């Protein structure tokens, strides 16, 4: 069955006019995955509500009727390893993979999403234009600027687009290296007409995102998603979701949030409340009171992630009554010392109270998120995590406890961007697994090898582009990446440089020319505060 026929739209697409820009907007994964992305949904709807754009969707497995000669082809990238699917789609469309190989007969290839906003450099050669920041702030200026040079040659188009705040044209910047296997020396525009820095664009509003389509074909079947908060006020020093999306914004309860929920509940009875720290919305409990109305008794409510000290018995009771059996909280570690280093403002007593309240409210399970290999971590911090786990079992013996545990991966625009992946992390994952399973916990570690690959891409520069292309042919495994490094030896730094090495605080970072919410000097101050606690 055609998945597009099963969609229930919450917006009204416009009929494109005769001069509308023919556009393909792609998601580099299957329809089920892509249509579950709130960002992809909203960007597509934004284009579809314009009469001057004729947008068609493309996924790996299905597509709408595509224009024969598109002028713009866009991608939303939210997972690093989907880059290979971008190349596959470009090949299917007979578009050269590298921007430098395209001419006036080819469409402009643009991309956006959290991966590209954080660090587009490993993928810079594949894109003509990268949109840095929030779609609400950048999509309209992008289309307006393109309309102004629609009939110009490719070089004129790119130079014009490069003048728009938040639009990054990688081909107009030159990267020089101190040596080909060493650090970056300079990142500079090709000439004085090109801005030396590109600033991420921020949507400053109390109106946030909500689903534009509901479908049973989504990975979360028939869910209507509402963004309750954006960014996070906690500012854990490793957290890209907090630092890259500052400032912390909340949807206005009465003017935005409730009207959005009412629209969605006309087409589905499954509601997802999204955000890095949903329960820190200043009117969260007013929202819960609203959802507790008798006419919403059949609505299933899911909450993305909660601040531990906001989990009350009343909240647990509401969720349990709405078919939610478990909640998710991020504790990172059972060590209060380590939580101080990473700026996780949370005590073990608050974690135990959360568990007690969840059990008293009728929930059946809690999933905790943890992390190993954080800067400053010592073996005794793992012992503290095991002790916390034991204490939680005693506090709420009937709850089912799960710890999902990842390895610290450095991310650009965060205070820990200069730290590499801890080589002891894999052993520490195994130690936690042994200790927690003996206590009856369900331990779910993320792959250490995937963390290594993620770090390579998150701290990568343009030199790893050939490596990514080569690895695509070898297969996406750590062995494939190591094989590609061996093949390209002498043409780029070794794997350790990108993944494990601690970088000098004064070296040029791959994203140095891309200005995030906070300047580098401020990130260094936050890092110094953390290191003083080591």
Coordinates of C-alpha atoms in Angstrom, one line a residue:
X1 CA 0.0 0.0 0.0
X2 CA 1.2 3.5 -0.8
X3 CA 2.3 5.0 2.5
X4 CA 1.5 8.5 1.3
X5 CA -2.2 7.6 1.0
X6 CA -2.4 6.7 4.7
X7 CA -1.2 10.1 5.9
X8 CA -3.4 12.5 7.8
X9 CA -2.1 16.0 7.2
X10 CA -2.4 18.8 9.8
X11 CA -1.7 21.5 7.3
X12 CA -3.0 22.6 3.9
X13 CA -0.5 22.2 1.0
X14 CA -0.7 25.0 -1.5
X15 CA -1.0 24.4 -5.3
X16 CA 2.4 25.5 -6.8
X17 CA 2.2 28.3 -9.3
X18 CA 3.6 28.1 -12.8
X19 CA 7.0 29.5 -11.8
X20 CA 7.4 27.4 -8.7
X21 CA 10.9 26.0 -7.9
X22 CA 11.0 22.3 -8.6
X23 CA 12.4 20.7 -5.5
X24 CA 13.2 17.3 -4.1
X25 CA 13.4 17.0 -0.3
X26 CA 14.9 13.7 0.8
X27 CA 15.4 11.8 4.0
X28 CA 18.4 9.4 3.7
X29 CA 16.6 6.4 5.2
X30 CA 13.3 4.5 4.9
X31 CA 9.9 6.2 5.0
X32 CA 9.1 4.7 8.4
X33 CA 12.2 6.3 9.9
X34 CA 12.1 9.6 8.0
X35 CA 8.4 10.4 8.6
X36 CA 9.0 10.0 12.3
X37 CA 11.5 12.9 12.2
X38 CA 9.7 16.0 13.5
X39 CA 12.3 18.2 11.9
X40 CA 11.8 16.5 8.5
X41 CA 8.0 16.8 8.7
X42 CA 8.0 20.5 9.5
X43 CA 10.6 21.5 6.9
X44 CA 8.6 19.6 4.2
X45 CA 5.4 21.2 5.3
X46 CA 7.0 24.6 5.3
X47 CA 8.0 24.1 1.6
X48 CA 4.6 22.6 0.7
X49 CA 2.7 25.6 2.1
X50 CA 4.6 27.9 -0.4
X51 CA 3.1 28.5 -3.8
X52 CA 6.6 29.4 -5.2
X53 CA 8.0 25.9 -4.4
X54 CA 6.9 22.6 -5.8
X55 CA 8.3 20.1 -3.3
X56 CA 8.3 16.3 -3.7
X57 CA 9.5 13.8 -1.0
X58 CA 12.0 11.1 -1.5
X59 CA 13.0 8.3 0.9
X60 CA 15.1 5.2 0.3
X61 CA 12.1 3.0 -0.3
X62 CA 9.4 5.2 -1.6
X63 CA 9.0 8.5 -3.4
X64 CA 6.5 11.0 -4.7
X65 CA 6.5 11.7 -8.5
X66 CA 9.8 13.5 -8.9
X67 CA 10.3 16.6 -11.1
X68 CA 12.4 15.7 -14.2
X69 CA 14.7 18.7 -13.7
X70 CA 14.8 19.7 -10.1
X71 CA 16.6 23.0 -9.2
X72 CA 17.0 22.2 -5.6
X73 CA 17.6 18.8 -3.9
X74 CA 17.7 18.9 -0.1
X75 CA 18.5 16.4 2.7
X76 CA 17.7 16.3 6.4
X77 CA 20.6 14.5 8.2
X78 CA 19.9 13.4 11.8
X79 CA 22.2 10.3 12.0
X80 CA 25.9 10.4 11.0
X81 CA 26.0 7.0 9.2
X82 CA 23.1 7.9 7.0
X83 CA 25.6 9.9 4.9
X84 CA 26.1 6.8 2.7
X85 CA 22.4 6.9 1.8
X86 CA 22.8 10.5 0.7
X87 CA 25.4 9.3 -1.8
X88 CA 23.2 6.5 -2.9
X89 CA 20.3 8.9 -3.6
X90 CA 22.5 11.3 -5.5
X91 CA 23.7 8.4 -7.7
X92 CA 20.1 7.3 -8.3
X93 CA 19.3 10.9 -9.4
X94 CA 22.4 10.9 -11.7
X95 CA 23.9 13.8 -9.7
X96 CA 27.7 13.9 -9.2
X97 CA 28.6 13.2 -5.6
X98 CA 31.0 16.2 -5.3
X99 CA 29.9 19.8 -5.5
X100 CA 33.0 20.7 -7.6
X101 CA 31.8 18.2 -10.3
X102 CA 28.4 19.7 -10.8
X103 CA 27.6 22.3 -13.4
X104 CA 24.6 24.4 -14.5
X105 CA 22.7 21.3 -15.6
X106 CA 22.6 19.9 -12.0
X107 CA 20.5 21.1 -9.1
X108 CA 21.9 22.8 -6.0
X109 CA 22.3 20.2 -3.2
X110 CA 21.5 21.6 0.2
X111 CA 21.4 20.0 3.6
X112 CA 20.4 20.7 7.2
X113 CA 19.7 19.0 10.5
X114 CA 21.6 18.5 13.7
X115 CA 24.5 16.5 12.3
X116 CA 25.3 19.1 9.6
X117 CA 24.8 22.1 12.0
X118 CA 27.2 20.5 14.5
X119 CA 30.0 19.8 12.1
X120 CA 29.4 19.6 8.3
X121 CA 33.1 19.4 7.4
X122 CA 33.3 15.6 6.8
X123 CA 30.4 16.0 4.3
X124 CA 31.3 19.4 3.0
X125 CA 32.3 18.1 -0.5
X126 CA 28.8 16.6 -1.0
X127 CA 26.8 19.8 -0.5
X128 CA 26.6 23.0 -2.4
X129 CA 24.9 24.7 0.6
X130 CA 24.5 23.8 4.3
X131 CA 21.8 25.4 6.3
X132 CA 23.1 26.0 9.9
X133 CA 20.5 26.2 12.6
X134 CA 16.8 26.2 13.1
X135 CA 14.6 25.8 10.0
X136 CA 12.1 28.4 11.2
X137 CA 14.8 31.0 11.0
X138 CA 16.6 30.0 7.8
X139 CA 14.2 28.4 5.3
X140 CA 12.5 31.6 4.2
X141 CA 15.7 33.6 3.7
X142 CA 17.2 30.6 1.8
X143 CA 14.3 30.5 -0.7
X144 CA 14.1 34.3 -1.0
X145 CA 17.9 34.5 -1.8
X146 CA 17.7 31.7 -4.3
X147 CA 14.8 33.4 -6.1
X148 CA 17.0 36.5 -6.5
X149 CA 19.6 34.5 -8.5
X150 CA 17.5 31.7 -9.9
X151 CA 18.5 32.5 -13.5
X152 CA 22.2 33.2 -12.7
X153 CA 25.1 30.8 -13.3
X154 CA 26.1 28.4 -10.5
X155 CA 29.0 30.5 -9.2
X156 CA 26.9 33.6 -8.9
X157 CA 24.2 31.6 -7.1
X158 CA 26.6 30.2 -4.6
X159 CA 28.3 33.5 -3.9
X160 CA 24.9 35.2 -3.4
X161 CA 23.7 32.5 -1.1
X162 CA 26.9 32.7 1.0
X163 CA 25.9 36.3 2.0
X164 CA 22.8 35.1 3.8
X165 CA 23.3 34.5 7.6
X166 CA 23.4 30.8 8.3
X167 CA 24.0 29.7 4.8
X168 CA 27.3 27.9 4.5
X169 CA 28.8 27.3 1.0
X170 CA 31.8 25.0 1.7
X171 CA 33.4 25.4 -1.7
X172 CA 34.0 29.1 -1.0
X173 CA 36.3 28.3 2.0
X174 CA 39.9 27.0 1.8
X175 CA 41.3 24.8 4.6
X176 CA 45.1 24.7 5.0
X177 CA 47.0 22.2 7.2
X178 CA 50.2 22.6 9.2
X179 CA 51.0 19.2 7.7
X180 CA 48.7 16.8 5.9
X181 CA 48.7 14.4 8.8
X182 CA 48.5 17.1 11.5
X183 CA 46.3 19.8 12.8
X184 CA 44.5 22.4 10.7
X185 CA 46.5 25.7 10.2
X186 CA 43.8 28.0 8.8
X187 CA 40.2 28.0 7.5
X188 CA 39.6 31.1 5.4
X189 CA 37.2 32.3 2.7
X190 CA 38.5 32.3 -0.9
X191 CA 38.3 36.1 -1.0
X192 CA 37.2 39.2 0.9
X193 CA 33.6 39.1 -0.6
X194 CA 32.9 35.9 1.4
X195 CA 32.1 36.2 5.2
X196 CA 34.9 34.7 7.3
X197 CA 32.4 33.2 9.8
X198 CA 28.9 31.7 9.4
X199 CA 26.6 32.0 12.4
X200 CA 24.1 29.3 13.3
X201 CA 20.5 30.8 13.1
X202 CA 18.3 30.6 16.1
X203 CA 14.5 30.6 16.2
X204 CA 13.6 32.8 19.2
X205 CA 10.0 32.2 19.9
X206 CA 7.6 30.6 22.3
X207 CA 6.0 28.8 19.4
X208 CA 7.8 25.5 18.8
X209 CA 7.3 22.5 16.5
X210 CA 4.4 20.1 16.2
X211 CA 3.7 17.3 13.8
X212 CA 2.4 18.1 10.4
X213 CA 1.5 14.6 9.5
X214 CA 0.2 11.5 11.4
X215 CA 0.4 8.0 10.0
X216 CA 0.4 4.4 11.2
X217 CA 3.4 3.9 9.0
X218 CA 5.7 5.9 11.3
X219 CA 8.1 4.2 13.5
X220 CA 6.0 5.5 16.4
X221 CA 2.6 4.4 15.0
X222 CA 0.0 7.2 14.8
X223 CA 1.9 9.5 17.1
X224 CA 1.4 13.2 17.2
X225 CA 4.5 15.0 18.4
X226 CA 4.7 18.3 20.1
X227 CA 7.9 20.1 21.0
X228 CA 7.5 21.3 24.6
X229 CA 11.0 22.7 25.1
X230 CA 14.1 23.3 23.0
X231 CA 17.6 23.0 24.4
X232 CA 18.1 22.3 28.1
X233 CA 18.9 24.6 31.0
X234 CA 21.2 22.0 32.7
X235 CA 24.0 22.4 30.2
X236 CA 25.8 19.2 30.9
X237 CA 29.3 19.8 29.5
X238 CA 29.3 16.9 27.0
X239 CA 25.8 17.6 25.7
X240 CA 25.4 18.7 22.1
X241 CA 21.6 18.9 22.4
X242 CA 22.0 21.5 25.1
X243 CA 24.9 23.6 23.9
X244 CA 24.2 23.6 20.2
X245 CA 20.6 24.7 20.6
X246 CA 20.9 27.4 23.2
X247 CA 19.1 29.4 24.5
X248 CA 16.6 27.2 26.4
X249 CA 13.1 28.0 25.0
X250 CA 9.7 26.8 26.1
X251 CA 6.4 26.7 24.1
X252 CA 3.8 29.1 25.5
X253 CA 1.2 26.9 27.3
X254 CA -2.0 28.7 26.3
X255 CA -1.0 30.4 23.1
X256 CA 0.9 27.6 21.5
X257 CA 1.2 24.3 23.3
X258 CA -2.5 23.5 24.2
X259 CA -3.8 24.7 20.7
X260 CA -1.2 22.4 19.1
X261 CA -2.2 19.5 21.2
X262 CA -5.9 20.1 20.5
X263 CA -5.2 20.0 16.7
X264 CA -3.4 16.7 17.0
X265 CA -5.8 15.0 19.2
X266 CA -8.5 15.5 16.5
X267 CA -6.7 12.9 14.3
X268 CA -5.0 10.5 16.8
X269 CA -5.1 9.6 20.5
X270 CA -1.4 9.1 20.9
X271 CA 0.6 12.1 22.0
X272 CA 4.4 12.5 22.3
X273 CA 5.8 15.3 24.3
X274 CA 9.3 16.1 23.0
X275 CA 12.4 17.9 24.3
X276 CA 15.7 17.3 26.0
X277 CA 14.1 18.0 29.4
X278 CA 10.4 18.2 29.0
X279 CA 9.5 18.3 32.6
X280 CA 11.5 21.5 33.1
X281 CA 8.9 23.5 31.2
X282 CA 7.9 26.2 33.8
X283 CA 4.2 25.3 33.4
X284 CA 4.7 21.5 33.0
X285 CA 2.3 20.6 35.8
X286 CA -0.3 22.9 34.4
X287 CA 0.1 21.0 31.1
X288 CA -0.3 17.7 33.0
X289 CA -3.5 19.0 34.7
X290 CA -4.8 19.9 31.3
X291 CA -4.1 16.4 29.9
X292 CA -5.8 14.9 33.0
X293 CA -9.2 16.1 31.7
X294 CA -11.9 13.3 31.5
X295 CA -12.3 13.8 27.7
X296 CA -8.6 12.9 27.3
X297 CA -8.8 9.8 29.4
X298 CA -8.1 7.6 26.3
X299 CA -5.1 9.6 25.2
X300 CA -1.8 7.7 25.4
X301 CA 0.9 10.1 26.6
X302 CA 4.7 9.5 26.0
X303 CA 7.4 11.9 27.4
X304 CA 10.8 11.9 25.8
X305 CA 13.0 12.5 28.8
X306 CA 12.4 13.8 32.3
X307 CA 14.4 15.7 34.9
X308 CA 14.7 13.3 37.8
X309 CA 13.5 15.7 40.6
X310 CA 10.3 16.6 38.6
X311 CA 8.9 13.0 38.8
X312 CA 6.1 13.2 41.3
X313 CA 3.6 10.5 42.4
X314 CA 0.9 12.5 40.6
X315 CA 2.9 12.5 37.3
X316 CA 3.5 8.8 37.6
X317 CA -0.1 8.1 38.2
X318 CA -1.2 10.1 35.1
X319 CA 1.3 8.3 32.9
X320 CA 0.4 4.9 34.3
X321 CA -3.3 5.7 33.6
X322 CA -2.4 6.7 30.0
X323 CA -0.7 3.4 29.1
X324 CA 2.8 4.4 29.9
X325 CA 4.6 1.7 31.8
X326 CA 8.1 3.3 32.2
X327 CA 9.9 6.6 32.2
X328 CA 13.3 7.6 31.1
X329 CA 15.8 9.7 33.0
X330 CA 19.4 10.6 32.4
X331 CA 21.7 10.3 35.4
X332 CA 25.0 9.7 33.5
X333 CA 26.7 8.2 36.5
X334 CA 26.1 7.1 40.1
X335 CA 29.0 9.2 41.2
X336 CA 28.1 12.6 42.6
X337 CA 31.7 13.7 42.1
X338 CA 31.6 12.9 38.4
X339 CA 28.2 14.5 38.0
X340 CA 29.7 17.7 39.4
X341 CA 32.4 17.6 36.8
X342 CA 29.9 17.3 33.9
X343 CA 27.5 19.8 35.5
X344 CA 24.7 17.3 36.1
X345 CA 22.9 19.0 39.0
X346 CA 21.5 15.9 40.6
X347 CA 21.9 14.0 43.9
X348 CA 21.6 10.3 44.6
X349 CA 18.8 11.1 47.1
X350 CA 16.8 12.7 44.2
X351 CA 17.3 9.6 42.1
X352 CA 16.0 7.4 44.8
X353 CA 13.0 9.7 45.4
X354 CA 12.2 9.5 41.7
X355 CA 12.2 5.7 41.8
X356 CA 10.0 5.7 44.9
X357 CA 7.5 8.1 43.3
X358 CA 7.4 6.1 40.1
X359 CA 6.6 2.9 41.9
X360 CA 4.0 4.6 44.2
X361 CA 2.3 6.1 41.1
X362 CA 1.9 2.7 39.4
X363 CA 4.7 2.7 36.9
X364 CA 6.4 -0.6 36.2
X365 CA 9.9 0.4 35.0
X366 CA 12.5 3.1 34.8
X367 CA 15.2 3.4 32.2
X368 CA 18.3 5.3 33.1
X369 CA 20.8 6.7 30.7
X370 CA 24.4 6.4 31.8
X371 CA 27.8 7.1 30.2
X372 CA 31.4 5.8 30.7
X373 CA 34.6 7.4 29.7
X374 CA 33.6 11.0 30.7
X375 CA 36.5 13.4 31.3
X376 CA 37.7 13.1 34.8
X377 CA 36.2 9.6 35.4
X378 CA 38.0 7.3 37.8
X379 CA 37.4 3.6 38.6
X380 CA 35.7 4.5 41.8
X381 CA 33.1 6.3 39.8
X382 CA 32.0 3.0 38.4
X383 CA 31.8 1.5 41.9
X384 CA 29.5 4.5 42.8
X385 CA 27.2 3.6 39.8
X386 CA 27.0 0.0 41.0
X387 CA 26.2 1.2 44.6
X388 CA 23.5 3.5 43.2
X389 CA 22.0 0.6 41.3
X390 CA 21.9 -1.5 44.5
X391 CA 20.3 1.3 46.5
X392 CA 17.6 1.8 43.8
X393 CA 16.7 -1.9 43.9
X394 CA 16.1 -1.6 47.7
X395 CA 14.1 1.6 47.3
X396 CA 11.8 0.3 44.7
X397 CA 12.1 -3.5 44.6
X398 CA 9.1 -4.0 42.3
X399 CA 10.3 -1.7 39.5
X400 CA 12.2 -3.1 36.5
X401 CA 15.4 -1.2 36.1
X402 CA 17.3 -0.7 32.8
X403 CA 20.6 1.2 32.3
X404 CA 21.3 2.2 28.7
X405 CA 24.9 3.1 28.7
X406 CA 27.0 4.8 26.1
X407 CA 30.6 5.8 25.7
X408 CA 31.5 9.5 25.9
X409 CA 31.9 11.0 22.4
X410 CA 33.3 14.5 22.0
X411 CA 31.0 16.9 20.2
X412 CA 31.8 20.3 18.6
X413 CA 30.5 23.4 20.3
X414 CA 30.6 21.8 23.8
X415 CA 33.2 22.3 26.6
X416 CA 34.4 18.7 26.2
X417 CA 35.1 19.1 22.4
X418 CA 38.8 19.0 23.1
X419 CA 38.7 15.6 24.8
X420 CA 39.1 12.3 23.0
X421 CA 37.4 8.9 23.6
X422 CA 38.7 7.1 26.7
X423 CA 40.5 3.9 25.7
X424 CA 39.3 2.3 28.9
X425 CA 35.7 2.8 28.1
X426 CA 35.1 -0.6 26.5
X427 CA 36.5 -2.4 29.6
X428 CA 34.3 -0.2 31.9
X429 CA 31.2 -1.1 29.9
X430 CA 32.0 -4.8 30.5
X431 CA 32.6 -4.2 34.2
X432 CA 29.2 -2.4 34.5
X433 CA 27.5 -5.2 32.6
X434 CA 28.9 -7.8 35.0
X435 CA 28.1 -5.9 38.1
X436 CA 24.6 -4.7 37.1
X437 CA 23.3 -8.0 35.8
X438 CA 24.3 -9.7 39.0
X439 CA 22.0 -7.3 40.7
X440 CA 19.1 -8.1 38.4
X441 CA 19.3 -5.0 36.2
X442 CA 18.8 -5.0 32.4
X443 CA 22.0 -3.5 31.1
X444 CA 22.0 -2.2 27.5
X445 CA 25.3 -0.9 26.4
X446 CA 25.8 1.0 23.1
X447 CA 28.5 -0.4 20.9
X448 CA 31.9 1.0 21.8
X449 CA 33.0 0.5 18.2
X450 CA 30.1 2.7 17.1
X451 CA 31.2 5.3 19.5
X452 CA 34.7 5.3 17.9
X453 CA 33.1 5.8 14.5
X454 CA 30.8 8.5 15.8
X455 CA 33.8 10.4 17.3
X456 CA 35.6 10.2 14.0
X457 CA 32.8 11.8 12.2
X458 CA 31.9 14.3 15.0
X459 CA 35.5 15.6 15.1
X460 CA 36.3 15.0 11.5
X461 CA 37.5 17.5 8.9
X462 CA 37.5 17.5 5.1
X463 CA 40.4 15.1 4.9
X464 CA 38.1 12.2 6.0
X465 CA 35.7 12.6 3.1
X466 CA 37.7 10.2 0.9
X467 CA 37.8 7.8 3.8
X468 CA 34.0 7.9 4.2
X469 CA 33.5 7.2 0.5
X470 CA 36.0 4.3 0.7
X471 CA 34.4 2.9 3.8
X472 CA 31.0 3.0 2.1
X473 CA 32.4 0.4 -0.3
X474 CA 34.0 -1.7 2.4
X475 CA 30.9 -1.7 4.7
X476 CA 30.0 0.3 7.8
X477 CA 32.1 -1.5 10.5
X478 CA 35.0 -0.4 12.6
X479 CA 37.2 -2.9 10.6
X480 CA 36.1 -1.1 7.4
X481 CA 37.2 2.2 8.7
X482 CA 40.5 0.9 9.9
X483 CA 41.0 -0.7 6.4
X484 CA 40.3 2.7 4.8
X485 CA 42.8 4.4 7.1
X486 CA 45.4 1.9 6.1
X487 CA 44.6 2.5 2.4
X488 CA 44.9 6.3 2.8
X489 CA 47.9 6.3 5.1
X490 CA 49.9 9.5 4.7
X491 CA 47.0 11.4 3.2
X492 CA 45.3 12.2 6.5
X493 CA 45.9 11.9 10.3
X494 CA 45.6 8.5 11.9
X495 CA 42.4 7.3 13.6
X496 CA 43.8 8.2 17.0
X497 CA 44.1 11.8 16.1
X498 CA 40.3 12.2 15.5
X499 CA 39.1 9.7 18.1
X500 CA 41.4 9.3 21.1
X501 CA 43.7 12.3 21.2
X502 CA 43.1 15.3 23.5
X503 CA 43.4 18.3 21.3
X504 CA 45.3 21.4 22.3
X505 CA 42.9 24.1 23.5
X506 CA 44.4 26.7 21.1
X507 CA 44.4 24.6 17.9
X508 CA 42.1 25.4 15.0
X509 CA 39.0 23.2 15.2
X510 CA 37.4 21.9 12.0
X511 CA 34.3 24.0 12.8
X512 CA 36.2 27.1 13.9
X513 CA 34.6 29.2 11.2
X514 CA 31.1 28.1 12.2
X515 CA 29.8 30.2 15.1
X516 CA 27.6 28.3 17.5
X517 CA 25.5 29.8 20.4
X518 CA 28.6 30.3 22.6
X519 CA 32.1 31.6 21.7
X520 CA 35.1 29.4 22.1
X521 CA 36.3 31.5 25.0
X522 CA 33.2 30.8 27.0
X523 CA 33.5 27.1 26.3
X524 CA 37.0 27.2 27.6
X525 CA 35.8 28.8 30.8
X526 CA 33.2 26.0 31.2
X527 CA 35.9 23.4 30.6
X528 CA 38.2 25.0 33.2
X529 CA 35.5 24.9 35.8
X530 CA 35.1 21.2 35.1
X531 CA 38.9 20.4 35.1
X532 CA 39.2 22.1 38.5
X533 CA 37.1 19.3 39.9
X534 CA 39.2 16.5 38.4

